[in-house]
Amino acid sequence: MREEIKQTIEQIAQRYPSRRSALLPAIHLVQKEAGFVGEEALAEIADVIGLPLSEAFGVQSYYTMFARGPLGKFHLQVDTNIPAMLAGAMDIVSHLEKKLGIKVGETTPDGLFTLSTVECLASCGTCPVIQVGDRYYENMTPERTDALLASLEKGKMPELPTEASFGTVCDVLLKRRGVKDSTKLAVYKKTGGYKALPIALAKTPADIQAEVKKSGVRGRGGAGFPAGVKWGFLAKDTGRPTYLVCNADEGEPGTFKDRQIMQYDPHLLIEGMTISGYAIGAKLGFIYIRGEFAWIAGILERAIEEARAEGLLGKDILGKGVDFDIIVHLGAGAYVCGEETALIESLEGKRGNPRLKPPFPAVVGLYGSPTIVNNVETLASVPFIVEQGADAFTKWGPPNNFGPKIFGISGHVKKPGTYEYPLGTPLETLLEAAGGVDGKLKAIIVGGLSVPILTAKEATGLKMDYDSCQKAGTMLGSGGIMVIRDGTSIPEIALRAIRFYAHESCGQCTPCRQGSHAVAALLEKLVARRGKASDIDLVLSLCKSIKGTTLCPTGEAFSTPIEAMVTKFRGEFEALCQ
């Protein structure tokens, strides 16, 4: 390893309260230069950070993005999760296999290309997508794929423009989407940004907490827990620092909302985090962003530097004697790290295994200190609440379901994309914004893959808020809406779903580790027409027994939707039986 790389790793380690937190960034750094991180390089990384090699290997081997052996010069990774599958991703995989003369998991004889299929890349509205290095190539067709390969064969990463649909009726979270140079500080300020920060710093932290609590803003990551109430759980007078962590992992299939804020309006998140950090007494915050979003991490880093240079972040913010800074921390491919305690473990440079709760992070979190973990969209809502007031925020949405929400709509609609509407907006209105259903609606998943599927009849008249979705027998979750038209096989959807969860289980809990693979094996038999009716009953029995038996929600995240698919569309599964 070059001495310059070792020095960079040392600099990274010094940024964190614990040197071990530099482990994931260090592996990313070395892999970007060498293409993979073998045992010798890993040993050098561990030596610089001060870890045993065995512990470093345990971490490296946990995360799917870390390669321990050589790959092709260009690693083609095709998202094949459900939104991508509905958009024709498997046709792109077949096209690549034919064009390159290799199968998935293989490398071309000349060492130029390695072909892989991967889980959801949060490109649900612009599928099919191929990731090459740190670049996403979206809206892929066979013709665009051929153009990509032709350019890569010449050693050049091409520019293939992406067309994405979006819209807003609230002008809060997607206000700058489509605005030229929207990531730049000057544009953010020109369009009303950083007006909330001085207002916040003129108030007491308790005043801000009270306003956020009054707004009723519920966590937008999926759980829907009131953010102001969560802040109130912070342990007091512990003698330890308080930390703010932004959950930007966004790994839930069907979800691509947070990406819109970070990629197109990074200062909105930074302002929201700075205000929130002040409100909870934190001097340091972290954005834990999924590893596949490396180029978005770069956008955030540049915005953070701009904010520091203008006195909007860092030491003595706006001359008010307030200190708060942000570290952007790349994950490395682990769905489970979307769970707050697994995220904290990963941020500490460990395997992303969820912790036993209690204690909750607000009491014992990052580095054993009181910690608040909030979603990107939640934190990005804070500037509006502070500037305009809680009363303005509660004008949107029904009681207990206030504020604007970004809905990511994918699958069989004519204009898949992201749409900002008030909570409580009828589902039909959102589907109309997305161009309408492309075909006849058969079923719909309204809150990311982990929520129960609805039939077309069940979805009629549904209002998109937390309480209405719960009454309808599903959940709003992340607001990731996947539309499924007539002619689509629900058993194939169920099989693709359980394969995802079996792949992503951290392995810590037996019901999840073993149960996900057992359900996958049964569904594989059924889809291959080798199953029996008793296999359907066994799937339902397993789903029932897995619920509520795991440390984190992953067990429930697959047992609940699989149970709903099998129960509501049982006839399709029975038709496949011998």
Coordinates of C-alpha atoms in Angstrom, one line a residue:
M1 CA 0.0 0.0 0.0
R2 CA 1.3 3.4 -0.9
E3 CA 2.4 5.6 1.9
E4 CA 0.0 8.4 0.8
I5 CA -2.9 6.0 1.2
K6 CA -1.8 5.1 4.8
Q7 CA -1.5 8.8 5.6
T8 CA -5.0 9.4 4.2
I9 CA -6.4 6.6 6.4
E10 CA -4.7 8.1 9.4
Q11 CA -6.3 11.5 8.6
I12 CA -9.7 9.8 8.3
A13 CA -9.3 8.0 11.6
Q14 CA -8.5 11.3 13.4
R15 CA -11.8 12.7 12.3
Y16 CA -13.9 10.3 14.3
P17 CA -14.3 10.0 18.1
S18 CA -13.2 6.4 17.7
R19 CA -10.5 5.3 15.3
R20 CA -12.4 2.1 14.5
S21 CA -15.0 4.1 12.6
A22 CA -12.4 4.7 9.9
L23 CA -12.5 1.0 8.9
L24 CA -15.2 1.1 6.3
P25 CA -14.0 4.4 4.7
A26 CA -10.5 2.9 4.6
I27 CA -11.6 -0.2 2.8
H28 CA -13.5 1.9 0.3
L29 CA -10.5 4.0 -0.3
V30 CA -8.1 1.1 -1.0
Q31 CA -10.7 -0.8 -3.1
K32 CA -11.3 2.3 -5.2
E33 CA -7.6 2.4 -6.1
A34 CA -6.8 -1.3 -6.4
G35 CA -10.2 -2.8 -7.4
F36 CA -10.3 -5.1 -4.4
V37 CA -8.8 -5.5 -0.9
G38 CA -6.9 -8.7 -0.3
E39 CA -5.6 -10.0 3.0
E40 CA -2.3 -8.2 2.8
A41 CA -3.9 -4.8 2.1
L42 CA -6.5 -5.5 4.8
A43 CA -3.7 -6.2 7.3
E44 CA -2.1 -2.9 6.5
I45 CA -5.4 -1.1 7.0
A46 CA -6.0 -2.8 10.3
D47 CA -2.5 -1.9 11.4
V48 CA -3.0 1.8 10.7
I49 CA -6.3 1.9 12.5
G50 CA -5.1 -0.3 15.4
L51 CA -7.3 -3.4 14.9
P52 CA -6.6 -7.1 14.8
L53 CA -6.7 -8.5 11.3
S54 CA -9.4 -11.0 12.4
E55 CA -11.8 -8.2 13.4
A56 CA -11.1 -6.3 10.2
F57 CA -11.8 -9.4 8.1
G58 CA -15.0 -10.0 10.1
V59 CA -16.2 -6.5 9.1
Q60 CA -15.0 -6.7 5.5
S61 CA -16.6 -10.1 4.8
Y62 CA -20.0 -8.8 6.2
Y63 CA -20.6 -6.1 3.5
T64 CA -21.5 -7.1 0.0
M65 CA -19.7 -4.1 -1.7
F66 CA -16.3 -5.2 -0.5
A67 CA -14.4 -7.3 -3.0
R68 CA -11.7 -9.6 -1.6
G69 CA -10.5 -10.8 -5.0
P70 CA -10.0 -9.3 -8.5
L71 CA -12.9 -8.3 -10.7
G72 CA -13.1 -7.1 -14.3
K73 CA -11.9 -3.6 -15.1
F74 CA -15.6 -2.6 -15.3
H75 CA -18.0 -4.2 -12.9
L76 CA -21.5 -4.2 -14.4
Q77 CA -24.1 -4.5 -11.6
V78 CA -27.7 -4.8 -12.7
D79 CA -30.5 -4.0 -10.2
T80 CA -33.0 -6.9 -10.4
N81 CA -35.3 -6.2 -7.4
I82 CA -39.0 -5.8 -7.9
P83 CA -39.3 -2.3 -9.3
A84 CA -36.5 -3.2 -11.7
M85 CA -38.0 -6.5 -12.5
L86 CA -41.3 -4.8 -13.4
A87 CA -39.4 -2.4 -15.6
G88 CA -37.7 -5.2 -17.6
A89 CA -34.3 -5.6 -15.9
M90 CA -34.1 -9.3 -16.6
D91 CA -34.2 -8.5 -20.3
I92 CA -31.1 -6.3 -19.8
V93 CA -29.4 -9.1 -17.9
S94 CA -30.1 -11.6 -20.7
H95 CA -28.9 -9.0 -23.3
L96 CA -25.6 -8.5 -21.4
E97 CA -25.1 -12.2 -21.0
K98 CA -25.5 -12.7 -24.7
K99 CA -23.5 -9.7 -25.7
L100 CA -20.6 -10.5 -23.4
G101 CA -20.7 -14.2 -23.8
I102 CA -20.7 -14.8 -20.0
K103 CA -23.2 -15.6 -17.2
V104 CA -24.0 -13.6 -14.1
G105 CA -21.1 -13.9 -11.7
E106 CA -18.5 -14.4 -14.4
T107 CA -15.8 -12.2 -15.9
T108 CA -15.0 -11.9 -19.6
P109 CA -11.7 -13.8 -20.7
D110 CA -10.0 -10.4 -21.4
G111 CA -10.7 -9.3 -17.8
L112 CA -12.6 -6.2 -19.0
F113 CA -16.1 -7.0 -17.7
T114 CA -17.6 -8.7 -14.6
L115 CA -21.4 -9.1 -14.6
S116 CA -23.4 -9.2 -11.4
T117 CA -27.0 -8.8 -10.4
V118 CA -27.6 -6.8 -7.2
E119 CA -30.5 -5.7 -5.0
C120 CA -32.4 -2.5 -5.1
L121 CA -30.2 0.5 -6.0
A122 CA -32.8 3.1 -5.1
S123 CA -33.3 3.9 -8.8
C124 CA -36.8 2.6 -8.9
G125 CA -38.3 5.4 -11.0
T126 CA -35.5 5.2 -13.6
C127 CA -35.1 1.4 -13.9
P128 CA -33.6 -0.6 -15.5
V129 CA -30.2 0.6 -14.0
I130 CA -26.7 -0.6 -14.4
Q131 CA -24.1 0.5 -11.9
V132 CA -20.5 0.8 -13.1
G133 CA -18.1 1.8 -10.4
D134 CA -19.6 4.8 -8.7
R135 CA -21.8 5.7 -11.7
Y136 CA -25.5 4.8 -12.3
Y137 CA -26.7 4.3 -15.9
E138 CA -30.4 4.6 -15.8
N139 CA -33.4 4.2 -18.2
M140 CA -31.4 1.4 -19.8
T141 CA -32.6 -0.3 -22.9
P142 CA -30.7 -2.9 -25.1
E143 CA -29.7 0.0 -27.3
R144 CA -28.4 2.2 -24.5
T145 CA -26.7 -0.9 -23.0
D146 CA -24.9 -1.5 -26.3
A147 CA -23.8 2.2 -26.3
L148 CA -22.5 1.8 -22.7
L149 CA -20.5 -1.3 -23.6
A150 CA -19.0 0.3 -26.7
S151 CA -17.8 3.3 -24.8
L152 CA -16.4 1.1 -21.9
E153 CA -14.5 -1.0 -24.4
K154 CA -12.7 2.2 -25.4
G155 CA -11.9 2.8 -21.8
K156 CA -14.4 5.7 -21.4
M157 CA -17.3 6.1 -19.0
P158 CA -19.9 7.6 -21.2
E159 CA -22.5 10.3 -20.5
L160 CA -26.0 8.8 -20.9
P161 CA -28.6 11.3 -19.8
T162 CA -31.2 10.2 -17.3
E163 CA -34.9 11.2 -17.7
A164 CA -36.8 11.2 -14.4
S165 CA -40.3 12.3 -13.6
F166 CA -41.1 14.4 -10.5
G167 CA -43.6 16.9 -9.2
T168 CA -44.6 18.8 -6.1
V169 CA -47.7 20.6 -4.9
C170 CA -46.0 21.6 -1.6
D171 CA -42.7 23.1 -2.6
V172 CA -40.9 22.0 0.5
L173 CA -38.9 18.8 0.0
L174 CA -38.8 18.9 -3.9
K175 CA -38.8 22.7 -4.1
R176 CA -35.4 22.8 -6.0
R177 CA -35.8 19.6 -8.0
G178 CA -35.3 20.7 -11.6
V179 CA -33.7 24.0 -10.6
K180 CA -30.3 24.6 -12.4
D181 CA -27.3 24.3 -10.1
S182 CA -29.6 23.4 -7.2
T183 CA -26.8 21.8 -5.2
K184 CA -24.9 25.1 -4.9
L185 CA -25.1 27.3 -1.8
A186 CA -25.8 30.4 -3.8
V187 CA -28.8 28.9 -5.5
Y188 CA -30.1 27.5 -2.2
K189 CA -29.9 30.9 -0.5
K190 CA -31.4 32.6 -3.5
T191 CA -34.4 30.3 -3.4
G192 CA -35.0 30.9 0.3
G193 CA -32.5 28.6 1.9
Y194 CA -30.7 29.2 5.3
K195 CA -33.5 31.5 6.5
A196 CA -34.5 29.0 9.1
L197 CA -31.0 28.7 10.7
P198 CA -30.7 32.2 12.1
I199 CA -34.3 32.0 13.4
A200 CA -33.4 28.8 15.2
L201 CA -30.2 30.1 16.7
A202 CA -32.1 33.1 18.1
K203 CA -34.3 30.6 20.1
T204 CA -33.5 28.2 22.8
P205 CA -33.0 24.5 22.0
A206 CA -36.1 23.8 24.1
D207 CA -38.2 26.2 22.0
I208 CA -37.1 24.3 18.8
Q209 CA -37.9 20.9 20.3
A210 CA -41.3 22.2 21.3
E211 CA -42.1 23.5 17.8
V212 CA -41.0 20.2 16.2
K213 CA -43.1 18.3 18.7
K214 CA -46.1 20.6 18.0
S215 CA -45.7 20.0 14.3
G216 CA -46.4 16.3 14.8
V217 CA -43.9 15.4 12.1
R218 CA -43.6 11.7 12.1
G219 CA -40.4 9.8 11.1
R220 CA -40.3 9.5 7.4
G221 CA -38.0 6.5 7.3
G222 CA -40.9 4.0 7.7
A223 CA -41.8 3.6 11.4
G224 CA -43.7 6.9 11.6
F225 CA -42.7 7.7 15.2
P226 CA -43.1 11.4 16.1
A227 CA -39.7 13.1 15.8
G228 CA -40.3 15.6 18.5
V229 CA -41.2 12.9 21.0
K230 CA -38.1 10.9 20.0
W231 CA -35.9 13.9 20.7
G232 CA -37.5 14.1 24.2
F233 CA -36.2 10.7 25.1
L234 CA -32.6 11.8 25.0
A235 CA -30.8 11.0 28.3
K236 CA -29.8 14.1 30.2
D237 CA -26.7 14.9 32.2
T238 CA -24.8 11.8 31.2
G239 CA -21.4 13.5 31.0
R240 CA -21.2 12.2 27.4
P241 CA -21.6 14.0 24.1
T242 CA -24.8 13.8 22.2
Y243 CA -24.8 12.7 18.6
L244 CA -27.2 13.2 15.7
V245 CA -27.2 10.6 13.0
C246 CA -29.0 11.0 9.6
N247 CA -30.1 7.6 8.3
A248 CA -29.5 7.9 4.6
D249 CA -29.1 4.2 3.9
E250 CA -32.3 4.0 1.8
G251 CA -32.2 0.3 1.1
E252 CA -35.9 -0.6 1.2
P253 CA -36.9 -1.9 -2.2
G254 CA -39.3 0.6 -3.9
T255 CA -37.8 3.6 -2.0
F256 CA -35.9 6.4 -3.7
K257 CA -37.1 9.5 -2.0
D258 CA -34.1 10.4 0.2
R259 CA -31.9 10.3 -2.8
Q260 CA -33.9 13.2 -4.4
I261 CA -33.1 15.5 -1.4
M262 CA -29.4 14.6 -1.1
Q263 CA -28.7 14.6 -4.8
Y264 CA -30.6 17.8 -5.7
D265 CA -31.0 19.8 -2.5
P266 CA -28.1 18.8 -0.1
H267 CA -28.2 22.2 1.7
L268 CA -31.8 21.5 2.8
L269 CA -30.6 18.4 4.6
I270 CA -27.5 20.2 6.0
E271 CA -29.6 23.1 7.3
G272 CA -32.1 20.7 8.8
M273 CA -29.3 18.7 10.5
T274 CA -27.7 21.9 11.9
I275 CA -30.9 23.1 13.4
S276 CA -31.7 19.7 14.8
G277 CA -28.2 19.3 16.2
Y278 CA -28.5 22.6 18.0
A279 CA -31.9 21.6 19.3
I280 CA -30.7 18.3 20.9
G281 CA -27.4 19.6 22.1
A282 CA -25.2 17.8 19.6
K283 CA -21.9 19.2 18.3
L284 CA -21.3 16.4 15.7
G285 CA -23.6 14.8 13.3
F286 CA -23.2 12.0 10.8
I287 CA -24.8 11.2 7.5
Y288 CA -24.7 7.4 7.1
I289 CA -25.3 7.0 3.4
R290 CA -25.6 3.8 1.5
G291 CA -22.3 2.8 -0.2
E292 CA -23.8 2.7 -3.7
F293 CA -24.5 6.5 -3.4
A294 CA -20.8 7.4 -3.4
W295 CA -21.3 10.1 -6.0
I296 CA -24.1 11.6 -3.9
A297 CA -21.8 11.5 -0.9
G298 CA -19.5 13.7 -3.0
I299 CA -22.3 16.2 -3.6
L300 CA -22.9 16.3 0.2
E301 CA -19.2 16.7 1.0
R302 CA -19.0 19.7 -1.4
A303 CA -22.1 21.3 0.1
I304 CA -20.7 20.8 3.6
E305 CA -17.5 22.6 2.6
E306 CA -19.5 25.4 1.1
A307 CA -21.5 25.7 4.3
R308 CA -18.4 25.7 6.5
A309 CA -16.8 28.4 4.4
E310 CA -19.8 30.6 4.9
G311 CA -19.9 30.1 8.6
L312 CA -23.1 28.1 8.4
L313 CA -21.5 24.9 9.8
G314 CA -18.6 24.1 12.0
K315 CA -17.3 26.4 14.7
D316 CA -19.2 29.4 16.0
I317 CA -22.0 29.2 13.4
L318 CA -23.2 32.6 12.3
G319 CA -21.2 34.1 15.2
K320 CA -23.6 32.7 17.7
G321 CA -21.2 30.6 19.7
V322 CA -22.8 27.4 18.4
D323 CA -20.7 24.5 17.1
F324 CA -22.0 21.7 14.9
D325 CA -20.3 19.8 12.2
I326 CA -21.1 16.8 9.9
I327 CA -19.2 13.7 8.7
V328 CA -20.5 11.8 5.7
H329 CA -20.0 8.1 6.2
L330 CA -20.4 5.6 3.4
G331 CA -22.0 2.2 4.2
A332 CA -21.1 -0.8 2.1
G333 CA -24.1 -2.7 1.1
A334 CA -26.2 -4.1 3.9
Y335 CA -30.0 -3.6 4.0
V336 CA -30.1 -4.3 7.8
C337 CA -28.1 -1.2 8.4
G338 CA -31.3 0.8 7.7
E339 CA -32.2 -0.3 11.3
E340 CA -30.9 2.3 13.6
T341 CA -28.9 0.1 16.0
A342 CA -27.3 -1.8 13.1
L343 CA -26.5 1.5 11.5
I344 CA -24.8 2.6 14.7
E345 CA -22.8 -0.6 14.9
S346 CA -21.7 -0.1 11.2
L347 CA -20.8 3.6 11.9
E348 CA -18.6 2.3 14.8
G349 CA -16.7 0.2 12.2
K350 CA -18.3 -3.1 13.1
R351 CA -20.6 -5.7 11.4
G352 CA -24.0 -4.2 11.0
N353 CA -25.8 -6.5 13.5
P354 CA -28.8 -5.0 15.3
R355 CA -28.5 -4.5 19.0
L356 CA -30.9 -5.7 21.7
K357 CA -33.2 -2.9 22.8
P358 CA -33.5 -1.5 25.5
P359 CA -31.3 0.4 25.9
F360 CA -32.5 2.6 23.0
P361 CA -30.0 4.9 21.1
A362 CA -31.4 8.0 22.8
V363 CA -29.9 6.6 26.0
V364 CA -27.0 4.4 24.8
G365 CA -26.3 5.0 21.1
L366 CA -23.2 5.9 19.1
Y367 CA -20.0 5.3 21.1
G368 CA -22.2 4.6 24.1
S369 CA -23.6 8.1 24.1
P370 CA -27.1 9.5 23.7
T371 CA -27.9 9.5 20.0
I372 CA -30.8 10.6 17.8
V373 CA -31.2 8.8 14.5
N374 CA -33.6 10.5 12.0
N375 CA -34.3 9.9 8.4
V376 CA -33.2 12.3 5.6
E377 CA -36.8 13.4 4.8
T378 CA -37.6 13.9 8.5
L379 CA -34.5 16.2 9.0
A380 CA -35.2 18.0 5.7
S381 CA -38.7 19.0 7.1
V382 CA -37.2 20.8 10.0
P383 CA -36.2 24.1 8.3
F384 CA -39.8 24.7 7.1
I385 CA -41.2 24.0 10.6
V386 CA -38.8 26.4 12.2
E387 CA -39.2 29.2 9.6
Q388 CA -42.9 28.9 8.9
G389 CA -44.0 27.5 12.3
A390 CA -45.7 24.3 13.3
D391 CA -49.2 25.7 12.4
A392 CA -48.2 26.1 8.8
F393 CA -46.9 22.5 8.7
T394 CA -50.1 21.1 10.2
K395 CA -52.2 22.7 7.5
W396 CA -51.2 19.8 5.3
G397 CA -52.7 16.4 6.1
P398 CA -55.2 15.0 8.6
P399 CA -54.7 15.0 12.3
N400 CA -51.8 12.9 13.5
N401 CA -50.6 12.7 9.9
F402 CA -49.3 16.2 9.2
G403 CA -46.9 17.6 6.6
P404 CA -45.7 17.0 3.0
K405 CA -44.4 13.6 2.0
I406 CA -42.3 12.4 -1.0
F407 CA -43.9 9.4 -2.6
G408 CA -41.8 7.3 -4.9
I409 CA -43.9 5.6 -7.5
S410 CA -42.5 2.8 -9.6
G411 CA -43.7 -0.3 -11.5
H412 CA -46.5 -0.2 -14.0
V413 CA -47.2 3.5 -14.3
K414 CA -46.6 5.7 -17.3
K415 CA -44.4 8.3 -15.4
P416 CA -42.6 6.6 -12.6
G417 CA -40.9 9.1 -10.3
T418 CA -41.1 11.1 -7.1
Y419 CA -44.0 13.2 -6.2
E420 CA -44.4 15.5 -3.2
Y421 CA -47.9 15.7 -1.9
P422 CA -49.5 16.3 1.6
L423 CA -50.1 13.2 3.7
G424 CA -53.7 12.0 3.3
T425 CA -53.7 12.5 -0.5
P426 CA -55.8 9.9 -2.2
L427 CA -53.8 7.1 -3.8
E428 CA -55.7 7.7 -7.1
T429 CA -54.4 11.3 -7.1
L430 CA -50.8 10.1 -6.8
L431 CA -51.2 7.6 -9.5
E432 CA -52.7 10.2 -11.8
A433 CA -49.6 12.4 -11.1
A434 CA -47.5 9.5 -12.2
G435 CA -49.4 9.3 -15.6
G436 CA -51.9 6.7 -14.5
V437 CA -51.5 2.9 -14.4
D438 CA -50.0 1.3 -17.5
G439 CA -52.6 -1.4 -17.9
K440 CA -55.3 -2.6 -15.5
L441 CA -54.3 -2.4 -11.8
K442 CA -54.0 -5.9 -10.2
A443 CA -52.2 -5.1 -6.9
I444 CA -50.2 -2.4 -5.2
I445 CA -47.5 -2.2 -2.5
V446 CA -47.8 1.3 -1.0
G447 CA -44.9 1.6 1.6
G448 CA -41.9 -0.2 0.3
L449 CA -41.5 -4.0 0.0
S450 CA -41.9 -4.7 3.7
V451 CA -45.6 -3.8 3.9
P452 CA -48.6 -6.0 3.0
I453 CA -49.7 -6.0 -0.6
L454 CA -53.2 -4.6 -1.5
T455 CA -55.5 -5.9 -4.2
A456 CA -56.9 -3.4 -6.6
K457 CA -60.2 -3.5 -4.7
E458 CA -58.6 -2.9 -1.3
A459 CA -56.6 0.0 -2.7
T460 CA -59.8 1.8 -4.0
G461 CA -60.3 5.0 -2.0
L462 CA -57.2 4.7 0.0
K463 CA -55.7 7.9 1.5
M464 CA -52.0 7.9 1.8
D465 CA -51.2 8.6 5.4
Y466 CA -50.0 6.5 8.3
D467 CA -53.4 5.9 10.0
S468 CA -55.4 5.3 6.8
C469 CA -53.0 2.8 5.6
Q470 CA -53.0 1.0 8.9
K471 CA -56.8 0.8 8.8
A472 CA -56.6 -0.6 5.3
G473 CA -54.5 -3.5 6.6
T474 CA -51.1 -2.2 5.3
M475 CA -48.6 0.5 6.2
L476 CA -47.4 3.8 4.7
G477 CA -43.8 2.8 5.5
S478 CA -41.4 4.8 3.3
G479 CA -44.0 5.8 0.8
G480 CA -42.5 3.6 -1.9
I481 CA -45.4 2.7 -4.1
M482 CA -45.0 -0.3 -6.5
V483 CA -47.8 -0.6 -9.0
I484 CA -48.5 -4.1 -10.4
R485 CA -50.8 -4.6 -13.4
D486 CA -52.9 -7.6 -14.6
G487 CA -50.8 -10.4 -16.1
T488 CA -48.0 -10.1 -13.5
S489 CA -47.3 -13.3 -11.5
I490 CA -47.7 -12.7 -7.8
P491 CA -45.8 -15.9 -7.0
E492 CA -42.8 -14.6 -8.9
I493 CA -43.1 -11.3 -7.1
A494 CA -43.2 -13.2 -3.8
L495 CA -40.1 -15.3 -4.7
R496 CA -38.1 -12.3 -5.7
A497 CA -39.1 -10.6 -2.5
I498 CA -38.0 -13.5 -0.2
R499 CA -34.8 -14.0 -2.1
F500 CA -33.9 -10.4 -1.3
Y501 CA -34.6 -10.8 2.4
A502 CA -32.7 -14.2 2.5
H503 CA -29.8 -12.4 0.9
E504 CA -29.9 -9.5 3.3
S505 CA -30.5 -11.2 6.6
C506 CA -27.5 -10.5 8.9
G507 CA -27.7 -14.0 10.3
Q508 CA -27.9 -13.0 13.9
C509 CA -31.4 -14.4 14.6
T510 CA -32.3 -18.0 13.7
P511 CA -35.9 -17.4 12.7
C512 CA -34.7 -14.8 10.1
R513 CA -31.5 -16.5 9.0
Q514 CA -33.1 -20.0 8.6
G515 CA -36.7 -19.0 8.1
S516 CA -36.0 -16.7 5.1
H517 CA -34.2 -19.4 3.3
A518 CA -36.8 -22.0 4.1
V519 CA -39.6 -19.8 2.7
A520 CA -37.4 -19.1 -0.3
A521 CA -36.9 -22.8 -1.0
L522 CA -40.7 -23.5 -0.7
L523 CA -41.5 -20.7 -3.1
E524 CA -38.9 -21.8 -5.5
K525 CA -40.5 -25.2 -5.6
L526 CA -43.9 -23.7 -6.2
V527 CA -42.8 -21.3 -9.0
A528 CA -41.0 -24.2 -10.7
R529 CA -44.3 -26.2 -10.6
R530 CA -42.8 -28.8 -8.3
G531 CA -44.6 -27.8 -5.2
K532 CA -47.7 -29.2 -3.4
A533 CA -50.6 -27.5 -1.7
S534 CA -49.1 -28.4 1.7
D535 CA -46.1 -26.2 0.7
I536 CA -48.4 -23.2 0.6
D537 CA -49.6 -24.0 4.1
L538 CA -46.1 -24.4 5.3
V539 CA -45.1 -21.0 4.0
L540 CA -48.0 -19.4 5.9
S541 CA -47.1 -21.4 9.0
L542 CA -43.5 -20.2 8.8
C543 CA -44.5 -16.6 8.3
K544 CA -46.8 -16.7 11.3
S545 CA -44.1 -18.2 13.6
I546 CA -41.3 -15.8 12.5
K547 CA -43.2 -12.6 13.4
G548 CA -42.1 -11.0 16.5
T549 CA -39.1 -13.3 17.1
T550 CA -36.2 -11.3 15.8
L551 CA -34.0 -8.5 17.3
C552 CA -34.8 -6.2 14.4
P553 CA -37.9 -5.8 12.1
T554 CA -36.3 -7.8 9.3
G555 CA -38.1 -11.1 10.2
E556 CA -41.4 -9.2 10.2
A557 CA -40.4 -7.3 7.1
F558 CA -40.5 -10.5 5.0
S559 CA -43.0 -12.6 6.9
T560 CA -45.8 -10.0 6.8
P561 CA -45.7 -9.2 3.0
I562 CA -45.1 -12.8 2.0
E563 CA -48.1 -13.9 4.1
A564 CA -50.2 -11.2 2.5
M565 CA -49.2 -12.2 -1.1
V566 CA -49.9 -15.9 -0.5
T567 CA -53.2 -15.3 1.4
K568 CA -54.7 -12.7 -1.0
F569 CA -53.5 -14.5 -4.2
R570 CA -53.6 -18.1 -3.0
G571 CA -55.3 -19.2 -6.2
E572 CA -52.2 -18.3 -8.2
F573 CA -50.0 -20.3 -6.0
E574 CA -52.4 -23.3 -6.0
A575 CA -52.5 -23.2 -9.8
L576 CA -48.8 -23.9 -9.8
C577 CA -49.1 -27.0 -7.6
Q578 CA -48.6 -30.6 -9.0

